[in-house]
Coordinates of C-alpha atoms and ligand atoms in Angstrom, one line a residue:
M1 CA -12.2 36.1 -18.2
T2 CA -11.8 38.8 -20.9
P3 CA -14.4 39.0 -23.7
E4 CA -11.7 37.5 -26.1
D5 CA -11.2 34.6 -23.7
A6 CA -15.0 34.0 -23.5
L7 CA -15.3 34.0 -27.3
A8 CA -12.3 31.6 -27.6
A9 CA -14.0 29.3 -25.0
L10 CA -17.3 29.4 -26.9
A11 CA -15.6 28.7 -30.2
W12 CA -13.9 25.7 -28.6
Q13 CA -17.2 24.4 -27.3
V14 CA -18.8 24.7 -30.7
E15 CA -15.9 22.9 -32.2
L16 CA -16.4 20.1 -29.8
G17 CA -20.0 19.7 -31.0
A18 CA -21.5 21.5 -27.9
D19 CA -23.7 23.6 -30.1
E20 CA -27.0 22.9 -28.3
A21 CA -27.9 23.8 -24.7
L22 CA -28.7 20.2 -23.9
G23 CA -26.9 17.6 -21.9
E24 CA -26.7 13.9 -22.8
G25 CA -29.3 12.9 -20.3
P26 CA -32.0 14.6 -18.2
V27 CA -30.8 16.4 -15.0
D28 CA -32.8 16.1 -11.8
R29 CA -31.9 19.3 -10.1
F30 CA -34.0 18.4 -7.0
S31 CA -32.0 15.3 -6.1
A32 CA -28.9 15.4 -3.9
P33 CA -25.6 15.6 -5.7
A34 CA -24.1 12.1 -6.2
S35 CA -20.6 11.6 -4.9
V36 CA -18.1 10.8 -7.5
P37 CA -16.7 7.2 -7.2
T38 CA -13.0 7.0 -7.1
T39 CA -10.5 4.3 -7.4
K40 CA -7.7 4.4 -4.8
V41 CA -4.1 4.0 -5.9
E42 CA -2.1 4.6 -2.8
S43 CA 1.5 3.8 -3.7
P44 CA 1.8 3.6 -7.5
V45 CA 5.5 4.3 -7.3
A46 CA 6.1 1.0 -5.7
S47 CA 5.0 -1.0 -8.7
V48 CA 6.6 1.4 -11.2
K49 CA 9.9 1.1 -9.4
P50 CA 12.6 -0.7 -11.4
A51 CA 15.3 -2.8 -9.9
P52 CA 16.8 0.2 -8.1
A53 CA 19.7 1.6 -10.1
P54 CA 22.3 3.5 -8.1
E55 CA 21.2 6.7 -9.9
G56 CA 17.6 6.0 -9.0
A57 CA 18.5 5.8 -5.4
A58 CA 20.4 9.0 -5.8
S59 CA 17.4 10.8 -7.4
E60 CA 15.3 9.6 -4.5
A61 CA 17.6 11.0 -1.9
L62 CA 18.1 14.3 -3.8
A63 CA 14.4 14.8 -4.3
A64 CA 13.6 14.1 -0.7
G65 CA 16.1 16.8 0.3
C66 CA 14.3 19.6 -1.6
A67 CA 12.3 21.8 0.7
N68 CA 10.7 23.9 -1.9
L69 CA 10.1 24.1 -5.7
E70 CA 13.1 26.4 -6.3
A71 CA 15.4 23.9 -4.6
L72 CA 13.8 21.1 -6.6
R73 CA 14.4 23.0 -9.9
A74 CA 18.0 23.7 -9.0
T75 CA 18.6 20.1 -7.9
M76 CA 17.1 18.7 -11.1
A77 CA 19.1 21.2 -13.2
A78 CA 22.3 19.9 -11.5
F79 CA 21.3 16.2 -11.8
D80 CA 23.5 14.3 -14.2
G81 CA 22.0 10.8 -13.7
C82 CA 19.7 10.8 -16.8
A83 CA 21.3 10.7 -20.2
L84 CA 18.5 12.7 -21.8
K85 CA 19.9 15.8 -20.2
K86 CA 23.0 15.6 -22.5
G87 CA 20.9 15.8 -25.7
A88 CA 18.6 18.6 -24.5
R89 CA 19.0 22.3 -24.6
S90 CA 16.9 23.1 -21.5
L91 CA 15.5 21.7 -18.3
V92 CA 11.8 22.0 -18.7
F93 CA 10.7 22.3 -15.1
A94 CA 7.2 23.8 -15.0
D95 CA 5.0 26.7 -16.0
G96 CA 2.0 28.3 -14.4
V97 CA 1.2 29.2 -10.8
P98 CA 2.6 27.1 -7.9
G99 CA -0.3 26.7 -5.5
A100 CA -2.8 26.3 -8.4
R101 CA -5.7 24.0 -7.6
V102 CA -5.1 22.0 -10.7
M103 CA -1.8 20.5 -11.7
I104 CA -1.3 19.0 -15.2
V105 CA 1.3 16.3 -15.8
G106 CA 2.3 15.6 -19.5
E107 CA 4.9 13.3 -20.9
A108 CA 8.0 15.1 -22.0
P109 CA 9.1 18.3 -23.8
G110 CA 9.1 18.5 -27.6
R111 CA 11.2 20.9 -29.7
E112 CA 9.4 24.1 -28.8
E113 CA 9.4 23.3 -25.1
D114 CA 13.1 22.5 -25.3
Q115 CA 13.8 25.8 -27.0
Q116 CA 11.8 27.9 -24.5
G117 CA 12.4 25.8 -21.4
L118 CA 8.6 25.7 -20.7
P119 CA 6.2 22.8 -20.9
F120 CA 3.3 22.7 -23.4
V121 CA 4.2 25.7 -25.6
G122 CA 4.0 24.0 -29.0
A123 CA 0.8 23.1 -30.9
S124 CA -0.4 20.7 -28.1
G125 CA 0.2 23.4 -25.5
Q126 CA -1.9 25.9 -27.4
L127 CA -4.7 23.5 -27.6
L128 CA -4.2 22.7 -23.9
D129 CA -4.5 26.4 -23.0
K130 CA -7.7 26.7 -25.1
M131 CA -9.2 23.6 -23.4
F132 CA -8.6 24.8 -19.9
A133 CA -9.6 28.4 -20.7
A134 CA -13.0 26.9 -21.6
I135 CA -13.4 26.0 -17.9
G136 CA -12.0 29.3 -16.7
L137 CA -8.4 28.0 -15.9
S138 CA -5.2 29.4 -17.2
R139 CA -1.4 29.1 -16.5
K140 CA -1.3 32.9 -16.6
A141 CA -4.1 33.5 -14.0
D142 CA -3.0 35.7 -11.2
D143 CA -5.0 33.9 -8.5
A144 CA -4.7 30.3 -7.4
T145 CA -8.4 29.6 -8.0
H146 CA -8.2 30.2 -11.7
A147 CA -4.7 29.0 -12.2
L148 CA -3.0 25.9 -13.6
Y149 CA 0.4 24.5 -12.8
I150 CA 2.0 22.4 -15.5
T151 CA 4.8 19.9 -15.6
N152 CA 5.9 16.7 -17.4
T153 CA 7.0 13.3 -16.3
I154 CA 10.4 13.9 -17.9
P155 CA 12.0 17.3 -17.9
W156 CA 14.4 16.9 -20.9
R157 CA 13.4 16.4 -24.5
P158 CA 14.1 12.8 -25.7
P159 CA 16.0 12.7 -29.0
Q160 CA 13.7 12.8 -32.0
N161 CA 10.8 13.0 -29.6
R162 CA 10.9 9.3 -29.0
D163 CA 8.9 8.0 -26.0
P164 CA 10.9 8.1 -22.7
S165 CA 12.1 4.7 -21.7
S166 CA 10.8 3.0 -18.5
D167 CA 14.3 3.4 -17.0
E168 CA 14.3 7.1 -17.7
I169 CA 10.8 7.5 -16.2
A170 CA 11.7 5.5 -13.1
M171 CA 14.9 7.5 -12.7
M172 CA 13.0 10.8 -12.8
M173 CA 10.0 9.6 -10.8
P174 CA 11.2 10.7 -7.4
F175 CA 11.6 14.2 -8.7
L176 CA 8.0 14.1 -10.1
E177 CA 6.7 12.7 -6.8
R178 CA 8.4 15.5 -4.9
H179 CA 7.2 18.1 -7.4
I180 CA 3.6 17.0 -6.8
A181 CA 4.1 17.0 -3.0
L182 CA 5.5 20.5 -3.0
A183 CA 3.0 21.9 -5.5
A184 CA 0.2 20.3 -3.4
P185 CA -2.6 20.6 -6.0
E186 CA -6.2 19.7 -5.2
I187 CA -6.6 17.9 -8.5
L188 CA -4.1 16.1 -10.8
V189 CA -4.7 15.7 -14.5
T190 CA -2.5 13.3 -16.4
M191 CA -2.3 14.0 -20.2
G192 CA -2.1 10.8 -22.3
N193 CA -0.8 7.3 -21.8
S194 CA 2.6 7.9 -20.5
A195 CA 1.8 10.3 -17.6
T196 CA -1.3 8.2 -16.7
K197 CA 0.6 4.9 -16.7
T198 CA 3.5 6.5 -14.7
L199 CA 1.3 8.0 -11.9
L200 CA -1.3 5.3 -11.6
A201 CA 1.1 2.3 -12.2
T202 CA -1.4 0.9 -14.7
T203 CA -1.0 -0.9 -18.0
T204 CA -4.5 0.0 -19.1
G205 CA -4.5 2.4 -22.0
I206 CA -5.7 6.0 -21.9
T207 CA -8.9 5.2 -24.0
R208 CA -10.2 3.2 -21.0
M209 CA -8.6 5.3 -18.3
R210 CA -9.7 8.7 -19.4
G211 CA -12.7 10.2 -17.6
N212 CA -12.4 7.9 -14.6
W213 CA -11.3 9.5 -11.4
S214 CA -8.6 7.8 -9.5
E215 CA -6.6 8.9 -6.4
R216 CA -2.9 9.1 -6.1
N217 CA -1.5 9.6 -2.6
G218 CA -4.8 11.2 -1.6
I219 CA -5.0 13.6 -4.5
P220 CA -7.9 13.0 -7.0
L221 CA -6.5 12.3 -10.4
L222 CA -8.3 12.4 -13.8
P223 CA -6.6 11.0 -16.9
M224 CA -7.4 12.8 -20.1
F225 CA -6.5 12.3 -23.8
H226 CA -3.2 14.1 -24.6
P227 CA -3.9 17.3 -26.7
A228 CA -1.6 15.8 -29.4
A229 CA -4.2 12.9 -29.7
L230 CA -7.0 15.5 -30.0
L231 CA -5.1 17.2 -32.8
R232 CA -4.7 13.9 -34.6
D233 CA -8.3 12.8 -34.0
P234 CA -10.7 15.7 -33.4
L235 CA -13.5 13.3 -32.7
K236 CA -11.9 12.7 -29.3
K237 CA -12.6 16.3 -28.4
R238 CA -16.1 15.4 -27.3
E239 CA -14.7 13.1 -24.5
A240 CA -12.1 15.8 -23.7
W241 CA -14.9 18.3 -23.1
A242 CA -16.7 15.8 -20.8
D243 CA -13.5 15.5 -18.8
L244 CA -13.1 19.2 -18.6
K245 CA -16.6 19.6 -17.3
A246 CA -15.9 16.9 -14.7
I247 CA -12.9 18.9 -13.5
R248 CA -15.0 22.0 -13.3
A249 CA -17.7 20.2 -11.3
R250 CA -15.1 18.7 -9.0
L251 CA -13.6 22.2 -8.3
G252 CA -17.1 23.3 -7.3
Ligands
LIG1 N1 3.8 17.1 -24.9 C1 3.9 16.9 -23.5 O1 3.5 15.8 -23.0 N2 4.6 17.8 -22.8 C2 5.0 18.9 -23.3 O2 5.5 19.8 -22.6 C3 4.8 19.1 -24.7 C4 4.2 18.2 -25.5

């Protein structure tokens, strides 16, 4: 971490209200570390699956045939089964370091992401970078230990930034599944309602889901508030900081 990064991380923590060297409760440093309870979600896709559209079946077969991330990117770029592609300028596949210990899954690209072809580069993305820098992680790190890998549930910008429909999500789900399998992170972090509901097949909202570890196909998963929600409601940053600390603790 550079001195500038360290100062940015400190400023972020002060902004969150972490301006005292005290935790919320006493810490018994002599007791054995408690194991973190997790909820198992083995096959979320099964319940997310819609009545299988022919294109959905096609995306499943295409995704399954991709042996590496480059093949997956090329296959998604050539995929014409999702109408969102027609209105978008770029395929927003991923950013960061493949092989990173932490993989972030957001919802869908916005205007800046569509322009640059990279996820989380607008205002939300800048906040996301600050948040993870505060726990020593960056999409620009040159080693997997300090790196992030970032993608979205949907790779094309929906018109007027509307929410992706459940059909669109279901159609692209096999690609996301394969993306996660090929990136093979140690920890998944879902940002906001849409990604959390998609990967955990839950209808429970993010306010109740955030901060609770689940497991998705054997990978620990932590839902967090979307950075856009933190920009709208800075009071949520305190919970976001708790979640970031939980990620840091889980990484050991
Ligand atoms: N919001 C997201 O969920 N993803 C992005 O890439 C940008 C904003």
